[in-house]
Amino acid sequence: MCGRYTVSNPGEILPELLGHDAAPEMAARYNVAPTQDAPVVVAQPNGERSARLMRWGLVPYWANGIEIGGRMINARAETAATKPAFRDSFARRRCLVAADGFYEWQRIGGGKQPYLIRLAGGAPMAFAGLWDRWRGPRGRVLESFAIVTTGANELVEAIHDRMPVVLTRNGRATWLDVQAPTDDLIGLLRPTAEPMETVPVSDRVNNPANDSLDCLQPVIVPPAPTQGSLF
DNA sequence: CCAGACGTTGTT
DNA sequence: GTCTGG
DNA sequence: CCAGACGTTGTT
DNA sequence: GTCTGG
């Protein structure tokens, strides 16, 4: 799945996803956690792309409160087009989630080891995203998003069995195209084939309150016992 | 008819 | 809002 | 995803 | 163990 990610270089990522240099200034993020605001790119009615902050954890327009967003941080590629919580967004409100890395936790014995996973060289990534606009009491408006997930590719499989959908440049255009046929959209939702790197990182990333460069800091993982048990 | 869910992951 | 289950 | 709470009463 | 919040 995808429960944390990075936007460590928004100054490069946003122009790349927008397709132009007039990107708004956004703070660098090393540990984006659910319920926090993060930058996404949407296509306006005139086709131009724009970047804005939305809350991670999709709150459907029909929800009675925003708490439901905590359970809607990911949408499975296999079912997003038909699930009640996501299908309207899948049909009409798709977005690009700006990122340049995501974290997955590998379960080892009793514990967990976090890994940072990036495109080779830390290139910008666009996760396939869905968004919605919720209207609450007293005129409150909340825009929020979910990240579409798919099966892990060969590299990531060693760590975890799911990962976010990372769109190619052409895939981004299709994903944002309101006219795109459903079959074309579903065809995009596959594990990326781009070269990637996985880096074991400090468990500083575990705490969502830690949003600093040391989340990216590589660590040495003790080799797992290959046979037998320790005692 | 009304009430209640609407999700993913991982673990057993 | 819409669907499922009672 | 992980971290942190998990409760009631009464008083300020 | 399970739920809520970040």
XYZ file of C-alpha atoms (C1' of nucleotides) in Angstrom:
267
model
C 0.000 0.000 0.000
C 1.116 3.520 0.476
C 0.792 5.072 3.920
C 3.625 7.646 3.836
C 5.537 9.416 1.101
C 7.860 12.299 0.291
C 7.717 15.538 -1.678
C 11.303 16.444 -0.947
C 11.836 18.584 -4.039
C 8.549 20.337 -4.899
C 10.437 22.912 -6.971
C 11.263 20.179 -9.521
C 8.222 17.944 -9.155
C 5.459 20.502 -9.612
C 6.755 22.075 -12.866
C 7.251 18.558 -14.262
C 3.687 17.513 -13.396
C 2.165 20.832 -14.442
C 4.074 20.963 -17.700
C 5.077 24.594 -17.084
C 7.239 26.666 -14.759
C 4.534 28.743 -13.097
C 4.331 26.411 -10.136
C 3.306 27.693 -6.711
C 5.880 27.579 -3.939
C 5.325 24.569 -1.698
C 7.222 23.378 1.349
C 9.467 20.329 1.035
C 7.998 17.282 2.777
C 9.929 14.246 3.977
C 7.113 12.354 5.723
C 3.629 13.066 4.423
C 1.072 11.242 6.604
C -2.691 10.677 6.227
C -4.937 13.638 7.208
C -2.199 16.102 6.258
C -2.390 18.541 3.346
C -0.209 17.751 0.331
C 0.072 19.053 -3.255
C -1.908 17.453 -6.091
C -2.339 18.463 -9.732
C -5.762 18.615 -11.373
C -6.942 19.553 -14.864
C -9.247 22.552 -14.965
C -12.264 22.635 -17.294
C -10.180 24.529 -19.881
C -7.614 21.716 -19.810
C -4.917 23.696 -17.987
C -3.303 21.964 -15.075
C -3.112 23.549 -11.651
C -1.563 22.549 -8.355
C -3.339 22.802 -5.034
C -3.166 21.447 -1.512
C -5.649 18.776 -0.517
C -6.029 16.607 2.550
C -4.827 13.001 2.255
C -7.721 10.620 2.938
C -10.666 10.982 0.547
C -13.850 12.258 2.170
C -16.722 11.476 -0.261
C -19.093 14.364 -0.929
C -21.921 12.410 0.726
C -20.076 11.764 3.997
C -21.604 13.021 7.239
C -18.199 13.879 8.678
C -14.556 13.921 7.690
C -13.530 10.976 9.889
C -14.214 8.547 7.049
C -11.160 9.982 5.274
C -8.908 8.033 7.612
C -10.034 4.805 5.947
C -9.832 6.149 2.396
C -6.136 6.878 2.004
C -5.717 4.217 -0.720
C -8.033 2.975 -3.482
C -7.346 -0.444 -4.988
C -6.818 -0.242 -8.755
C -8.784 -3.474 -9.115
C -11.972 -2.002 -7.624
C -11.735 1.825 -7.535
C -13.974 2.265 -10.591
C -16.910 0.549 -8.904
C -16.612 0.997 -5.114
C -19.234 3.448 -3.782
C -16.632 5.562 -2.001
C -14.485 6.043 -5.115
C -16.483 5.480 -8.313
C -17.709 9.053 -8.781
C -14.203 10.351 -8.234
C -12.832 7.721 -10.614
C -15.244 8.866 -13.310
C -14.915 12.628 -12.840
C -12.243 13.685 -10.374
C -8.823 12.203 -11.058
C -5.594 13.904 -10.020
C -1.821 13.523 -9.937
C -0.296 13.227 -6.486
C 3.080 15.002 -6.460
C 5.834 12.866 -4.933
C 9.405 11.729 -5.247
C 9.411 8.749 -2.918
C 7.201 6.530 -0.804
C 7.767 4.419 2.295
C 6.915 0.773 2.828
C 7.463 -1.242 6.002
C 8.944 -4.712 5.652
C 7.842 -7.162 8.334
C 10.810 -9.059 9.698
C 10.311 -11.480 12.542
C 8.564 -9.457 15.202
C 9.575 -6.064 13.896
C 9.307 -3.742 10.923
C 11.947 -2.074 8.805
C 10.973 1.057 6.850
C 12.256 1.524 3.289
C 12.281 4.610 1.111
C 11.427 3.704 -2.487
C 12.163 6.103 -5.329
C 12.661 6.246 -9.062
C 16.338 5.890 -9.895
C 18.025 9.215 -9.202
C 15.027 10.504 -7.265
C 13.106 11.636 -10.367
C 9.664 13.222 -9.911
C 6.735 10.854 -9.585
C 3.005 11.279 -10.202
C 0.864 8.842 -8.248
C -2.560 8.158 -9.727
C -4.966 9.970 -7.406
C -8.707 10.449 -6.888
C -10.182 13.483 -5.189
C -13.498 14.825 -3.943
C -15.012 17.997 -2.511
C -16.975 17.728 0.742
C -19.259 20.479 2.022
C -19.837 20.616 5.746
C -21.698 22.834 8.193
C -21.192 26.607 8.221
C -19.991 26.627 4.618
C -16.986 24.447 5.323
C -15.406 22.984 2.188
C -12.811 20.204 2.253
C -10.967 18.854 -0.768
C -9.249 15.525 -0.206
C -7.600 12.708 -2.142
C -6.754 9.009 -2.195
C -3.770 7.263 -3.806
C -4.512 4.379 -6.190
C -2.541 1.229 -5.377
C -1.658 -1.881 -7.363
C 0.488 -4.984 -6.918
C 4.184 -4.566 -6.203
C 6.721 -4.809 -9.034
C 9.645 -7.211 -8.909
C 11.872 -4.879 -6.896
C 9.315 -3.777 -4.326
C 7.861 -7.244 -3.875
C 10.737 -8.145 -1.549
C 9.506 -5.453 0.848
C 5.737 -5.330 0.451
C 3.071 -6.716 -1.865
C 1.354 -3.438 -2.814
C 2.570 -0.068 -4.083
C 1.150 3.192 -5.463
C 0.470 3.492 -9.194
C 3.274 5.630 -10.677
C 2.134 7.169 -13.976
C 4.340 7.730 -17.012
C 4.323 11.122 -18.696
C 1.797 9.915 -21.278
C -0.164 8.170 -18.584
C -0.530 11.429 -16.668
C -2.173 13.108 -19.648
C -4.644 10.261 -20.061
C -5.390 10.111 -16.319
C -6.269 13.825 -16.294
C -8.285 13.644 -19.536
C -11.975 13.880 -18.640
C -12.819 12.222 -21.967
C -10.608 9.172 -21.466
C -12.455 5.845 -21.839
C -12.647 3.761 -18.671
C -10.723 0.920 -20.275
C -7.832 3.263 -21.070
C -7.800 4.510 -17.482
C -7.771 1.023 -16.030
C -4.973 0.109 -18.436
C -2.751 2.689 -16.719
C -3.081 1.140 -13.304
C -0.159 -1.244 -13.395
C 3.048 -1.509 -11.373
C 5.667 0.830 -12.805
C 8.412 -0.688 -14.975
C 10.774 2.266 -14.456
C 14.076 1.601 -12.690
C 13.745 2.164 -8.951
C 15.869 2.047 -5.832
C 14.957 0.879 -2.332
C 16.802 2.284 0.661
C 16.393 1.085 4.255
C 15.857 4.183 6.391
C 15.782 5.243 10.008
C 12.695 4.436 12.068
C 12.477 8.179 12.662
C 9.973 8.013 9.815
C 7.589 5.946 11.979
C 6.400 8.980 13.875
C 4.280 11.235 11.647
C 5.459 14.203 13.690
C 8.968 13.741 12.274
C 9.014 15.538 8.944
C 12.696 16.230 8.465
C 15.589 15.211 6.238
C 16.677 12.447 8.617
C 13.661 10.436 7.447
C 15.623 9.897 4.222
C 18.766 8.840 6.071
C 19.950 5.349 4.977
C 20.657 2.779 7.680
C 22.402 -0.574 7.698
C 19.957 -3.429 8.204
C 21.309 -6.360 10.213
C 21.316 -9.470 7.983
C 18.385 -11.779 8.687
C 19.218 -15.253 9.954
C 19.178 -17.561 6.926
C 18.336 -20.809 8.672
C 17.228 -22.156 12.015
C 16.285 -19.916 14.864
C 18.416 -17.834 17.172
C 17.900 -20.231 20.093
C -39.917 0.218 4.344
C -35.605 1.879 7.307
C -30.724 1.243 8.992
C -26.153 1.051 8.093
C -22.220 0.942 5.291
C -19.451 3.155 2.086
C -11.943 1.017 2.817
C -7.201 -1.173 2.816
C -3.806 -3.823 5.012
C -2.394 -7.598 7.450
C -3.097 -11.474 10.337
C -5.306 -15.714 11.877
C -25.867 9.635 -2.854
C -26.598 4.707 -3.392
C -26.560 0.005 -2.275
C -27.263 -4.033 0.805
C -29.372 -6.391 4.391
C -33.087 -7.065 7.717
C 1.429 3.887 7.447
C 2.508 4.389 12.793
C 1.524 6.389 17.486
C -1.311 6.828 21.163
C -5.387 6.221 23.599
C -8.499 3.211 25.563
C -12.921 6.856 31.214
C -16.187 9.499 34.157
C -17.389 13.200 37.135
C -17.115 17.617 38.406
C -14.909 21.981 38.413
C -12.508 25.938 36.255
C -7.104 -5.834 20.746
C -9.029 -1.930 18.315
C -9.996 2.681 17.181
C -8.699 7.549 16.225
C -5.742 11.019 14.749
C -1.624 12.749 12.288
